Short mmCIF file of C-alpha atoms and ligand atoms in Angstrom, two decimals:
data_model
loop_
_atom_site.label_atom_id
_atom_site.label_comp_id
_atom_site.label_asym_id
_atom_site.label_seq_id
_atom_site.Cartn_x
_atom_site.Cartn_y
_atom_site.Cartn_z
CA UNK F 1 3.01 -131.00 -7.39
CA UNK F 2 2.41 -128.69 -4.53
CA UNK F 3 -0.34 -129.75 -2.15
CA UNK F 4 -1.84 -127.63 0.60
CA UNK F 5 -3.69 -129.64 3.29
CA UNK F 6 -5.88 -127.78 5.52
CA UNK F 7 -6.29 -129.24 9.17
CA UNK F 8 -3.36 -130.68 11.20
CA UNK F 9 -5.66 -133.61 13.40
CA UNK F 10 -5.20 -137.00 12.50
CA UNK F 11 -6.67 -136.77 9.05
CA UNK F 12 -4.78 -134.11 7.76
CA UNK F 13 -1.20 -135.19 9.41
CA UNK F 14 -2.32 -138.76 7.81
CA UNK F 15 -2.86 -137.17 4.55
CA UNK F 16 0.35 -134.94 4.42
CA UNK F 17 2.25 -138.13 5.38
CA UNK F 18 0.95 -140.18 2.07
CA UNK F 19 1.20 -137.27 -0.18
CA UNK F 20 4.65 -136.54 0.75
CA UNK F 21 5.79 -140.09 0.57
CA UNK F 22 4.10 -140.24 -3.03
CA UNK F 23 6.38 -137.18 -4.28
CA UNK F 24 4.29 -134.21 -3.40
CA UNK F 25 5.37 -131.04 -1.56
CA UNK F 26 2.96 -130.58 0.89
CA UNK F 27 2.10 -127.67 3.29
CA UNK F 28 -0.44 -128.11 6.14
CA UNK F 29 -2.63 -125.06 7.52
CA UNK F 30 -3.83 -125.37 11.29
CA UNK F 31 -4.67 -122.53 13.19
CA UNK F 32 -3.89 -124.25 16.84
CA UNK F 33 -0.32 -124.15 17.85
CA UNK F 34 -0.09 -127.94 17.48
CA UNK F 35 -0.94 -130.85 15.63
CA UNK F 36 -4.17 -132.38 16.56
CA UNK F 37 -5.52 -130.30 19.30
CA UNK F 38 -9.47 -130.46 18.88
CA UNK F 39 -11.18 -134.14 17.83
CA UNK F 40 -7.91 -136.05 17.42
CA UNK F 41 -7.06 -134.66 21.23
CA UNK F 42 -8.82 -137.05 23.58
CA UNK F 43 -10.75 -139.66 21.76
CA UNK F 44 -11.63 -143.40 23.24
CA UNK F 45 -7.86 -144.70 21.66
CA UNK F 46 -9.93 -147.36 19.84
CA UNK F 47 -8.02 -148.56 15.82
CA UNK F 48 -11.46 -150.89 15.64
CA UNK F 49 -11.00 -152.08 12.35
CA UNK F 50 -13.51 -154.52 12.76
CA UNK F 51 -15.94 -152.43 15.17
CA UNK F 52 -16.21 -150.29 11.96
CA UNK F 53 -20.09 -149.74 11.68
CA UNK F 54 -22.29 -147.12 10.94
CA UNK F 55 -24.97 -145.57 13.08
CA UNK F 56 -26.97 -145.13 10.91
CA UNK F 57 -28.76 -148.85 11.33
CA UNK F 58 -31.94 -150.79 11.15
CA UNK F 59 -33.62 -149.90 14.25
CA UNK F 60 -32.06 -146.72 15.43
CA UNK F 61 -35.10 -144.27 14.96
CA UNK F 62 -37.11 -146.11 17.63
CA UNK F 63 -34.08 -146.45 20.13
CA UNK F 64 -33.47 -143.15 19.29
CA UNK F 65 -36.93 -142.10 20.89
CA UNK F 66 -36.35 -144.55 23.90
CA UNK F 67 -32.76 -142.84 24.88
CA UNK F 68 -34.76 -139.54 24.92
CA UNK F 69 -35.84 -140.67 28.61
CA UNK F 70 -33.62 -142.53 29.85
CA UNK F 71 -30.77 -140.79 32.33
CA UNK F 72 -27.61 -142.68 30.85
CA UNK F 73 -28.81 -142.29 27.54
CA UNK F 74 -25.88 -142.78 24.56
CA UNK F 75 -27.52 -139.85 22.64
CA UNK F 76 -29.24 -136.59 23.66
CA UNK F 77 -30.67 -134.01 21.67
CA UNK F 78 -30.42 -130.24 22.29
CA UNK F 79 -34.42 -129.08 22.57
CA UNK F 80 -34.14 -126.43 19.98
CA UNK F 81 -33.63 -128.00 16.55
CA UNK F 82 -31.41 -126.20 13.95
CA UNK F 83 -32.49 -126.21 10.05
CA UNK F 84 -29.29 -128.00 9.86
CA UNK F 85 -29.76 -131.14 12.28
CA UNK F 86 -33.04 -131.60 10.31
CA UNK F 87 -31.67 -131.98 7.16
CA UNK F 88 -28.76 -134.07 8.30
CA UNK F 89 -31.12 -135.99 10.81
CA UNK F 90 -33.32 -136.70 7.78
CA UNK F 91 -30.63 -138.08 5.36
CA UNK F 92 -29.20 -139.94 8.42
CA UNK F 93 -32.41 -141.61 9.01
CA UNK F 94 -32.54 -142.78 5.44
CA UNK F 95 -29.90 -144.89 5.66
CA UNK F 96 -31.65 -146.95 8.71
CA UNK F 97 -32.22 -149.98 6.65
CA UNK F 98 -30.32 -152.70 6.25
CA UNK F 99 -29.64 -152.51 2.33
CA UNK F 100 -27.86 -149.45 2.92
CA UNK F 101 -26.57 -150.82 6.71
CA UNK F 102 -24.67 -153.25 4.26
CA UNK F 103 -23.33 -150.83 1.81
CA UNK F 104 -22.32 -148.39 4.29
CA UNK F 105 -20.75 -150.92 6.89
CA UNK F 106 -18.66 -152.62 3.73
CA UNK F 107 -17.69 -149.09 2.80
CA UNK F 108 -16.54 -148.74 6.31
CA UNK F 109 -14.57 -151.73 6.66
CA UNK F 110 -13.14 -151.71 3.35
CA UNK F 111 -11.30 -147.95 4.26
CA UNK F 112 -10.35 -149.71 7.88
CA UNK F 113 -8.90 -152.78 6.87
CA UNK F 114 -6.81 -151.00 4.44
CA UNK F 115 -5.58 -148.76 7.75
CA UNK F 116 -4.95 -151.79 9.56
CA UNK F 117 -2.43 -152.65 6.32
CA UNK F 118 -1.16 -149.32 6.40
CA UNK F 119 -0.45 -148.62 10.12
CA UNK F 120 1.10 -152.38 10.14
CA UNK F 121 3.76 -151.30 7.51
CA UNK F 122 4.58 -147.68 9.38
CA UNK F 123 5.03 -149.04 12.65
CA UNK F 124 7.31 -151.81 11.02
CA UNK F 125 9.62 -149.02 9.12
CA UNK F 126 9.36 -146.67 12.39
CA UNK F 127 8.43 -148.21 15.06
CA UNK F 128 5.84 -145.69 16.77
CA UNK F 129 5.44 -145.15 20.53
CA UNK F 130 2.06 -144.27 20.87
CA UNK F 131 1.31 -146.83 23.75
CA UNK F 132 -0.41 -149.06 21.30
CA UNK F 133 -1.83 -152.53 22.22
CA UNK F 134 -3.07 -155.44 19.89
CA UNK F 135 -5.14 -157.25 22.10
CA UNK F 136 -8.60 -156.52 20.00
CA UNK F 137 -12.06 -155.07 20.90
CA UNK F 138 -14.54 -157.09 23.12
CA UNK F 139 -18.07 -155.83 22.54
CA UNK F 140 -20.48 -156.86 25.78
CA UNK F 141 -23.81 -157.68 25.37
CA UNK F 142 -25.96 -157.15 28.64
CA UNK F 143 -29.57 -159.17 26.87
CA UNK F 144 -30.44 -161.53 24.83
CA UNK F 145 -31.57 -158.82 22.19
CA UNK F 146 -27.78 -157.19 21.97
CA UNK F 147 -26.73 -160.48 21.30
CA UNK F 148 -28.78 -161.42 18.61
CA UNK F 149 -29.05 -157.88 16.83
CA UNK F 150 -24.88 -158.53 16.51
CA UNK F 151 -26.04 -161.30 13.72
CA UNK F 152 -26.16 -158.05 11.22
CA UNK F 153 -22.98 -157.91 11.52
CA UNK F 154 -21.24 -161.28 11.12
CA UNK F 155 -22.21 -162.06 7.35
CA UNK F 156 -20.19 -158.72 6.71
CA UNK F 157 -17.48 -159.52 8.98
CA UNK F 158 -16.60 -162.80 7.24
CA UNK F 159 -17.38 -161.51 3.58
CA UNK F 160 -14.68 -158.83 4.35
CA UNK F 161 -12.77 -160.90 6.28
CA UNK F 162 -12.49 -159.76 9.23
CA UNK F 163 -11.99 -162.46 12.42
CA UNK F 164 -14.75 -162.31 14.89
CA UNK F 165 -15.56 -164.86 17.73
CA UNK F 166 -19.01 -164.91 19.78
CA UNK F 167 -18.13 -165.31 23.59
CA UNK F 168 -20.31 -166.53 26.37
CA UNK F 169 -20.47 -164.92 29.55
CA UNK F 170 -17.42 -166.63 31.01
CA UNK F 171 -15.19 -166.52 27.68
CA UNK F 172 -15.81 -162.28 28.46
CA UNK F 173 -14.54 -162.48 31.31
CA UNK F 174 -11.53 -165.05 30.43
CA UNK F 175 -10.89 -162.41 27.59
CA UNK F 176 -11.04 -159.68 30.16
CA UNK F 177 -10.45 -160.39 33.74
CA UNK F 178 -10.91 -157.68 34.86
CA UNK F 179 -14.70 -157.29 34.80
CA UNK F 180 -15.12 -159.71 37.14
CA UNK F 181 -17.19 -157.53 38.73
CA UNK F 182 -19.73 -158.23 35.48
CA UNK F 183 -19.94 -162.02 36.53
CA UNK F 184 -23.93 -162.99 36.07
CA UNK F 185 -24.75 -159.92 34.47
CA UNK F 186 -23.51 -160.30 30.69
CA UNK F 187 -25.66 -161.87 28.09
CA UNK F 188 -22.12 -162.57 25.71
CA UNK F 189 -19.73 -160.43 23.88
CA UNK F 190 -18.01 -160.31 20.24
CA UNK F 191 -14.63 -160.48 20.15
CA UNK F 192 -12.56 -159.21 17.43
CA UNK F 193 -9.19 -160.29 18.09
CA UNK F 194 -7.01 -157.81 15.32
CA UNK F 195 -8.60 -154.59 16.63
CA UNK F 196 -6.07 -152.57 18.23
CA UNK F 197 -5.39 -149.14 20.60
CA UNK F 198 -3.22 -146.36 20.99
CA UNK F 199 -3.00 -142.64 21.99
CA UNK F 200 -3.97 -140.85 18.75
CA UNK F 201 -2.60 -137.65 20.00
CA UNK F 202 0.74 -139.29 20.43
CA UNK F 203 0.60 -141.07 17.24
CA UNK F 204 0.05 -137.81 15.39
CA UNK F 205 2.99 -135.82 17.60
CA UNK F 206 5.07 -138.53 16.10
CA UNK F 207 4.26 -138.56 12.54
CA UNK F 208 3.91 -134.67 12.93
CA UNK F 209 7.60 -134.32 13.45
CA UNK F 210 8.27 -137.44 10.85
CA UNK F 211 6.66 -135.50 7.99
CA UNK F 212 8.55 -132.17 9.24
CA UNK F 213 11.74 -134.51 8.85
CA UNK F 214 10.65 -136.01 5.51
CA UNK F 215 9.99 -132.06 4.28
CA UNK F 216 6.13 -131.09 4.98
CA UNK F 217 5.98 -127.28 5.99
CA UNK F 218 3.72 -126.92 8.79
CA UNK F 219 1.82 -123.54 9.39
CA UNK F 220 0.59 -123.84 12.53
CA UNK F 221 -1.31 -120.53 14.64
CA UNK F 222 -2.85 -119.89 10.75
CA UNK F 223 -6.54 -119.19 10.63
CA UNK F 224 -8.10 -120.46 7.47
CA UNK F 225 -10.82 -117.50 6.15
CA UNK F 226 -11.34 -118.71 2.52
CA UNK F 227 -10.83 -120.50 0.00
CA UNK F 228 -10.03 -118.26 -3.45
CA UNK F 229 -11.06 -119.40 -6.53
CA UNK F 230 -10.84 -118.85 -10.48
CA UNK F 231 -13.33 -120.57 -12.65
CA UNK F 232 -13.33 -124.13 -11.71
CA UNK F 233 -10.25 -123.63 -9.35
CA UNK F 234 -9.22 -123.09 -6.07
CA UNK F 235 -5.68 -120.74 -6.77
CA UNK F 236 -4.98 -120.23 -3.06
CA UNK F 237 -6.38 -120.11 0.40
CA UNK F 238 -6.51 -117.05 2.48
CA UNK F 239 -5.62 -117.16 5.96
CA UNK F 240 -5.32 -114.48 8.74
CA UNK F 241 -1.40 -115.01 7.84
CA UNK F 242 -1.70 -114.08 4.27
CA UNK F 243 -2.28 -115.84 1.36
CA UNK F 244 -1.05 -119.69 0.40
CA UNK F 245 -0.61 -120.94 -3.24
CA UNK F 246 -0.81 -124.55 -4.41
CA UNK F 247 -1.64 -126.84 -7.14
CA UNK F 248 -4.18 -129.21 -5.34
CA UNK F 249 -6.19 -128.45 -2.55
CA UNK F 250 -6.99 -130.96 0.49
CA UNK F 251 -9.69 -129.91 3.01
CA UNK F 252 -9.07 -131.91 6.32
CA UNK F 253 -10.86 -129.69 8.54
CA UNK F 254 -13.31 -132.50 10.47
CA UNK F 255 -16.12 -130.83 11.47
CA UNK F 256 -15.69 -127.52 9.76
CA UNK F 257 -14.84 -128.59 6.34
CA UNK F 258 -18.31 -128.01 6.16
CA UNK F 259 -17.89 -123.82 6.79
CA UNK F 260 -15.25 -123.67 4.42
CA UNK F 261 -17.11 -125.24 1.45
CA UNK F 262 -20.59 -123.65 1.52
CA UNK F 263 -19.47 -120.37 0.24
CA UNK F 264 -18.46 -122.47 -2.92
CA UNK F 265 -21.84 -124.03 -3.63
CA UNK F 266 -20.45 -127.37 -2.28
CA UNK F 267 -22.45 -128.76 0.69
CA UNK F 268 -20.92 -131.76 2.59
CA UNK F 269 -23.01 -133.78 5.03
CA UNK F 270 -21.16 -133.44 8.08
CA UNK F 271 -22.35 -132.50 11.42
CA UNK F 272 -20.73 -131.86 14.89
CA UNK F 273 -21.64 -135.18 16.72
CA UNK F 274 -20.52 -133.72 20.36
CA UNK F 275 -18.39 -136.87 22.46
CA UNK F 276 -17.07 -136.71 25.60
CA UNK F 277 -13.75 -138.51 27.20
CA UNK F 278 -12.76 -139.44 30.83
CA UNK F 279 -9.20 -140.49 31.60
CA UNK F 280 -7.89 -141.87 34.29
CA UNK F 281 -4.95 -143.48 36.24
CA UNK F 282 -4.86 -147.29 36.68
CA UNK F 283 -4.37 -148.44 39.92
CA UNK F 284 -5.39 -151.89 39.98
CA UNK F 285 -3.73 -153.70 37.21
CA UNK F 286 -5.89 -156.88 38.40
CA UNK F 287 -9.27 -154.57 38.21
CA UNK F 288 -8.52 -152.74 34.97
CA UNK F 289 -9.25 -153.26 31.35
CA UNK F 290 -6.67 -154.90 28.82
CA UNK F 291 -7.65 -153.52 26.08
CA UNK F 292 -10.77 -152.23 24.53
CA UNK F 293 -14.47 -153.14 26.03
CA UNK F 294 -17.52 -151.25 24.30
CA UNK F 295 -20.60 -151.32 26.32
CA UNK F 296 -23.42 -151.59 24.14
CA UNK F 297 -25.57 -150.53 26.26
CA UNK F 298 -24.51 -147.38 26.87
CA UNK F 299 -22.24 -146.87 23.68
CA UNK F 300 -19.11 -146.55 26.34
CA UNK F 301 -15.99 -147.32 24.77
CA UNK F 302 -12.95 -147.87 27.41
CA UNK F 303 -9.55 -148.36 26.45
CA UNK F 304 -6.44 -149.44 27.88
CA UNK F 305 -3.12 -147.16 27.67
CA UNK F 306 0.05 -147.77 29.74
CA UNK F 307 -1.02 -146.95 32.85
CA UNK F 308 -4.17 -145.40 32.21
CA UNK F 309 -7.57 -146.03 30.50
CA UNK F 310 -9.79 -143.28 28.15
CA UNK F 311 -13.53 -143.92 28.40
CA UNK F 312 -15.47 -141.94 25.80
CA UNK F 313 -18.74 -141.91 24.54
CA UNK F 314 -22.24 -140.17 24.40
CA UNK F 315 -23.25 -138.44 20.95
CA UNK F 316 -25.27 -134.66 21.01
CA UNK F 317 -26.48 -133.40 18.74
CA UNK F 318 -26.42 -129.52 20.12
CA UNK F 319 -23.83 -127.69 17.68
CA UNK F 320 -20.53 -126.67 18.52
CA UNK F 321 -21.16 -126.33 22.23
CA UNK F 322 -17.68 -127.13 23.85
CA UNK F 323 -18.97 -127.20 27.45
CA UNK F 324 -18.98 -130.03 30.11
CA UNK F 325 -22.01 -130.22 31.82
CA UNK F 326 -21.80 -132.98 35.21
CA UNK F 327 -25.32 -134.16 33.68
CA UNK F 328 -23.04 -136.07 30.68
CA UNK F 329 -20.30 -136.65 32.65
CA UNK F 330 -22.35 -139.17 34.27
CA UNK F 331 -23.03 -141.45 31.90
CA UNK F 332 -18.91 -142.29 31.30
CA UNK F 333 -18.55 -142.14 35.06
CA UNK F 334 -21.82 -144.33 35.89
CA UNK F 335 -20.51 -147.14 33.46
CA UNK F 336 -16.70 -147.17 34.77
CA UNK F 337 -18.08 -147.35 38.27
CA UNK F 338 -20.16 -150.27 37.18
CA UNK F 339 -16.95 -151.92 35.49
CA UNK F 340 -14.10 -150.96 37.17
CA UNK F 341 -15.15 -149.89 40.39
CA UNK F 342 -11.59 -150.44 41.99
CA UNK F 343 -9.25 -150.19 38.88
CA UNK F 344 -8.72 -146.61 38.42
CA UNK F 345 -8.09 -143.23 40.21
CA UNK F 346 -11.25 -141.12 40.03
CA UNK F 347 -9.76 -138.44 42.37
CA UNK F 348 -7.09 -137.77 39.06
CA UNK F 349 -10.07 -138.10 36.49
CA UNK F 350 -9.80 -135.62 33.55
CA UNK F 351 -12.55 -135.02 31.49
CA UNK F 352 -12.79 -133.65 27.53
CA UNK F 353 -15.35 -133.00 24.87
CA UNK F 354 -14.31 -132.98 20.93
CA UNK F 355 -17.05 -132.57 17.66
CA UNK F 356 -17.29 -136.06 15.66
CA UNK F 357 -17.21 -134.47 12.10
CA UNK F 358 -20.10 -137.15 11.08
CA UNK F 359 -21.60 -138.12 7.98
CA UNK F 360 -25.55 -139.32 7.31
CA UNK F 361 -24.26 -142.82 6.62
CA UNK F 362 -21.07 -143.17 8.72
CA UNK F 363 -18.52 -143.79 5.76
CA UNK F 364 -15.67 -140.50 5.15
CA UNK F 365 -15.77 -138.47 1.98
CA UNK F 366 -12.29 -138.73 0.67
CA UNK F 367 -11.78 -137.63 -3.28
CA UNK F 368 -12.33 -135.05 -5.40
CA UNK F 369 -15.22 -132.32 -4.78
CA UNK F 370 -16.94 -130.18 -7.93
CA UNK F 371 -13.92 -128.05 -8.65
CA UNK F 372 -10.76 -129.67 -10.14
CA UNK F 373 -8.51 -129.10 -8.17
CA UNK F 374 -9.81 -129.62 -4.61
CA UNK F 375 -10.36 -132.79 -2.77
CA UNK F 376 -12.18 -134.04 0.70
CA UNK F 377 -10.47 -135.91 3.47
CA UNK F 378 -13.04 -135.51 6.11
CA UNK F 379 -16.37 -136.83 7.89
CA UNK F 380 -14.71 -139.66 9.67
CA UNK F 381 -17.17 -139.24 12.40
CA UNK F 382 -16.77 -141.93 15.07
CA UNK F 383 -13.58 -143.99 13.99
CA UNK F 384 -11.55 -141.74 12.58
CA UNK F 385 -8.29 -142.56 14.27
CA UNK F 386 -9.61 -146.29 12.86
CA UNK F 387 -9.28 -145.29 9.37
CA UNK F 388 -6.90 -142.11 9.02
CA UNK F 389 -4.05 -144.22 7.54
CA UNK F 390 -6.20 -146.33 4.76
CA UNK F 391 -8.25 -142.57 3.95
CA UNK F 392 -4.90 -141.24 3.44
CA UNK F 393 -3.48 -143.35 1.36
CA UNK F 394 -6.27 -143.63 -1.31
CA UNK F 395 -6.55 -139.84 -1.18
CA UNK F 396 -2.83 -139.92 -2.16
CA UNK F 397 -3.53 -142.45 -4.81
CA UNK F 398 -6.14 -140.03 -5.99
CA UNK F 399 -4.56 -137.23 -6.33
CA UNK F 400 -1.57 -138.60 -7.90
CA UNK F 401 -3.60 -140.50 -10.13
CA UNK F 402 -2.11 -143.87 -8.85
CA UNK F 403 -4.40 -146.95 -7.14
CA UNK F 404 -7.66 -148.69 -8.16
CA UNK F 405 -9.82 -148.03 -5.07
CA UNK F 406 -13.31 -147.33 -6.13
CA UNK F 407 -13.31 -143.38 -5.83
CA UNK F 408 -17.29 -142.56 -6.42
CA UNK F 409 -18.08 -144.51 -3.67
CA UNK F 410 -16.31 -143.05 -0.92
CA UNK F 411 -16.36 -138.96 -2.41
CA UNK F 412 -18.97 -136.48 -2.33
CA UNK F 413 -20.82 -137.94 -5.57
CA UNK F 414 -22.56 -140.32 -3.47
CA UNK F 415 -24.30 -137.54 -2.37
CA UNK F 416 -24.35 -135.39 -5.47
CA UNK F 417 -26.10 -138.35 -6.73
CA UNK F 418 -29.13 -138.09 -4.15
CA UNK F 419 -29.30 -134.80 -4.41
C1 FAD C 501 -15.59 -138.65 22.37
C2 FAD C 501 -14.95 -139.16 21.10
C3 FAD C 501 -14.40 -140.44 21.05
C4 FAD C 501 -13.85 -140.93 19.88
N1 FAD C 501 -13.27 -142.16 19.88
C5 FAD C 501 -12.67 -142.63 18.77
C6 FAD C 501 -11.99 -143.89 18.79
O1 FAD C 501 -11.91 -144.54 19.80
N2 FAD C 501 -11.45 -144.32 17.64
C7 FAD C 501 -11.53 -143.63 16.48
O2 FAD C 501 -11.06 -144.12 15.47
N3 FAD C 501 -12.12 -142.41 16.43
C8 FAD C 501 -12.68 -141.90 17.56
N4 FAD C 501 -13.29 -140.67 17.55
C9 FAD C 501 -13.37 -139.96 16.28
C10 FAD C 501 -12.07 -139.26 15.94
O3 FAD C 501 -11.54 -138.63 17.07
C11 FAD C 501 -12.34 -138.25 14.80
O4 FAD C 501 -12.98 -138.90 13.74
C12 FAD C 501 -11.03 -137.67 14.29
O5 FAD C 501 -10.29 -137.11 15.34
C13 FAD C 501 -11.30 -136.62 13.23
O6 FAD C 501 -10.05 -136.15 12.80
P1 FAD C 501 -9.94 -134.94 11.80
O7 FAD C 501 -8.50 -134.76 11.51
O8 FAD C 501 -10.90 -135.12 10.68
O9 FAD C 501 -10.53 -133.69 12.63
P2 FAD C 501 -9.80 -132.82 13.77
O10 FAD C 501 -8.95 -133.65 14.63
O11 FAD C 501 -10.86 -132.00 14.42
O12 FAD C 501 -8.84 -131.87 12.92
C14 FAD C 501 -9.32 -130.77 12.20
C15 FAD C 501 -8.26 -129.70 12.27
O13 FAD C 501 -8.70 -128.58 11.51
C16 FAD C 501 -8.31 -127.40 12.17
N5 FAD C 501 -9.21 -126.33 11.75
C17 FAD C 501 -10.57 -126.32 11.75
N6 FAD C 501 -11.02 -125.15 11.24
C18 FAD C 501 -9.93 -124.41 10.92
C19 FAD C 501 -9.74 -123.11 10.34
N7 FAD C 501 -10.77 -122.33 9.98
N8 FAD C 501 -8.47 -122.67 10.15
C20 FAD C 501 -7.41 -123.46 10.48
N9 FAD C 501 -7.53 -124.67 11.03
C21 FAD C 501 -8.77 -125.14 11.24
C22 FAD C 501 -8.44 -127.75 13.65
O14 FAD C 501 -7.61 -126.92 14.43
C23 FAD C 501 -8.02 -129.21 13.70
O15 FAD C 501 -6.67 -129.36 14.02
C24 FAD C 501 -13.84 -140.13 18.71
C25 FAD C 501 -14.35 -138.84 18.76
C26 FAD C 501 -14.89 -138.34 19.94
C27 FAD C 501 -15.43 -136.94 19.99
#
């Protein structure tokens, strides 16, 4: 079975991986030079299989209105609305209850924990260098109401079975020395011991040149115009390069899948969430993070790599505006100078900005679209180095017809059923 996947980032190199391995012949379609060059370039580094959680959540609409004012605000919204925010605003905000909190969240962790599984058994057969650490997420709390709004969470932690532990203020800072700077001003944390890290653009270098070894034909500097179909088909995909045949059709394209599909009649949910990343040399092993510390009050994820650490965060909504303004900057430099004042390098800082490709409720739409022979691998908004491997394989499963994984819930018919 020949199998074209379009989009070389982390999703798509994931995807070509687990189809080749289950027997297909698989060519991918990027039109950068390289594998994973736009969102799977610079993200936060965080595999937080148990951080998995939508944003879409009961009480979000009011915060939402509070951040609008406040300088280090996690999210900021471009003045002039577009027809499309709206409507994915609106279908967002519908899924800020905590019925669908809990469908969305298991949906989440169910795709995640299966990555965990599935990045556990690659690194044992290849043993990847993509300066990885296991040494878990610790969220901090900074008030009483942080704490207490984790409780959510912990019912579908345990029912999935994921291993959590509630810290006090010194436990944090036993967990990570390093902010000792922090000492008297954290209300607790949440620790979640089996989340790990890593440099997702390494990892996908790696398994770039793994599934060129184990026979995927990549196509890179290939601009993807259409897709061409007949009747309920897609026969081929036309490219600035010329035309390219398959049998199935895999559209990994994060947040443009949603370009590509319109002109079909098939509208997924996925909007450019803008994010922004600061790296930067350690320099103070003492002073530094270990591993991976979300600040929930400013949505700041910082990770640890060899000798550096990746702070990311902040989500726009403002289209596909790749500029860095110093007003955003800001925030990520505010809350490592409040962490980490003497850890890191700030005169080597490096700054990026990559489009979350995110869905209304948070969960990726892997499976099969309207037309037979085409399938989704995209939307994985805010974790989708977190659950690239798990999405992979039960698109693989899918396509060749193999696994038991639920299907409806995680494709586009959740959607088609609102609709
Ligand atoms: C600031 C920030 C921090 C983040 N932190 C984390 C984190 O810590 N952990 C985590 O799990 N996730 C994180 N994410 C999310 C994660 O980075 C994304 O979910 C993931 O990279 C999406 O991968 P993708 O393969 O779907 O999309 P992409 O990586 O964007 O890949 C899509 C590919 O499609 C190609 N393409 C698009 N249009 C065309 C076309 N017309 N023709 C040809 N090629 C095309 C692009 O060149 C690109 O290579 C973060 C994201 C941001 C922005």
């Amino acid at each position: 079975m020949k199998v074209v996947v379009l989009g070389s980032g982390v999703v798509g190199l994931t995807s070509a991986w687990y189809l080749s391995q289950a027997g297909c012949e698989v060519t991918v379609v990027d039109r950068q030079s390289r594998a994973a060059e736009e969102t799977s370039f610079a993200n936060a580094g965080q595999i937080s299989y148990g951080y998995s959680s939508p944003w879409a959540a009961p009480g979000i609409p009011s915060k939402a209105v509070k951040w609008l004012f406040e300088q280090y605000a996690p999210l900021k919204i471009k003045p002039s609305l577009s027809p499309e925010l709206i409507q994915w605003a609106g279908k967002m905000l519908l899924n800020c209850n905590l019925d669908k909190y809990r469908i969305n969240k298991a949906r989440m962790l169910m795709v995640a924990n299966r990555s965990r599984e599935c990045l556990a058994k690659l690194n044992q057969q290849y043993q990847l260098d993509y300066q990885g650490r296991s040494q878990g997420t610790l969220q901090i709390f900074r008030n009483a109401a942080q704490l207490s709004a984790v409780e959510k969470d912990i019912q579908l932690l345990e029912e999935s079975g994921t291993r959590y532990q509630l810290l006090d203020p010194s436990q944090c800072l036993e967990q990570e020395p390093g902010l000792a700077n922090m000492q008297g001003q954290l209300a607790g944390g949440l620790y979640l011991p089996d989340d790990q890290t890593g440099d997702c653009y390494l990892f996908c270098q790696q398994l770039q040149k793994m599934a060129q070894q184990a026979g995927v034909k990549f196509l890179f500097d290939t601009h993807i115009k259409q897709l061409v179909t007949q009747g309920n088909q897609v026969i081929a995909v036309d490219t600035d390069q010329g035309t390219i045949e398959g049998d199935r059709f895999v559209v990994a394209l994060g947040s443009y899948s949603k370009q590509l599909l319109l002109p079909l009649g098939i509208d997924v949910p996925i909007y450019p969430v803008k994010g922004y990343s600061l790296t930067l040399p350690v320099i103070d092993e003492q002073q530094a993070p270990s591993s991976t510390i979300m600040d929930e009050t400013y949505k700041v994820a910082l990770t640890r790599f060899a000798q550096r650490i990746r702070v990311a965060g902040t989500a726009e909504l403002a289209g596909f505006d790749p500029s860095l303004p110093d007003k955003r900057l800001a925030t990520l430099n505010h809350v490592v100078s409040n962490l980490f004042p003497n850890g890191v390098d700030f005169s080597q800082a490096e700054y990026w900005t990559g489009f979350r490709p995110m869905t209304p409720d948070g969960t990726p739409i892997i499976g099969q679209t309207p037309l037979n022979n085409l399938y989704t691998n995209t939307g994985h908004g805010t974790l989708g180095w977190t659950m690239a491997c798990g999405s992979a394989e039960i698109l693989a499963e899918i396509i060749t017809g193999s696994g038991q994984t639920a299907s409806e819930e995680l494709s586009l018919t959740r959607y088609l059923r609102c609709a």
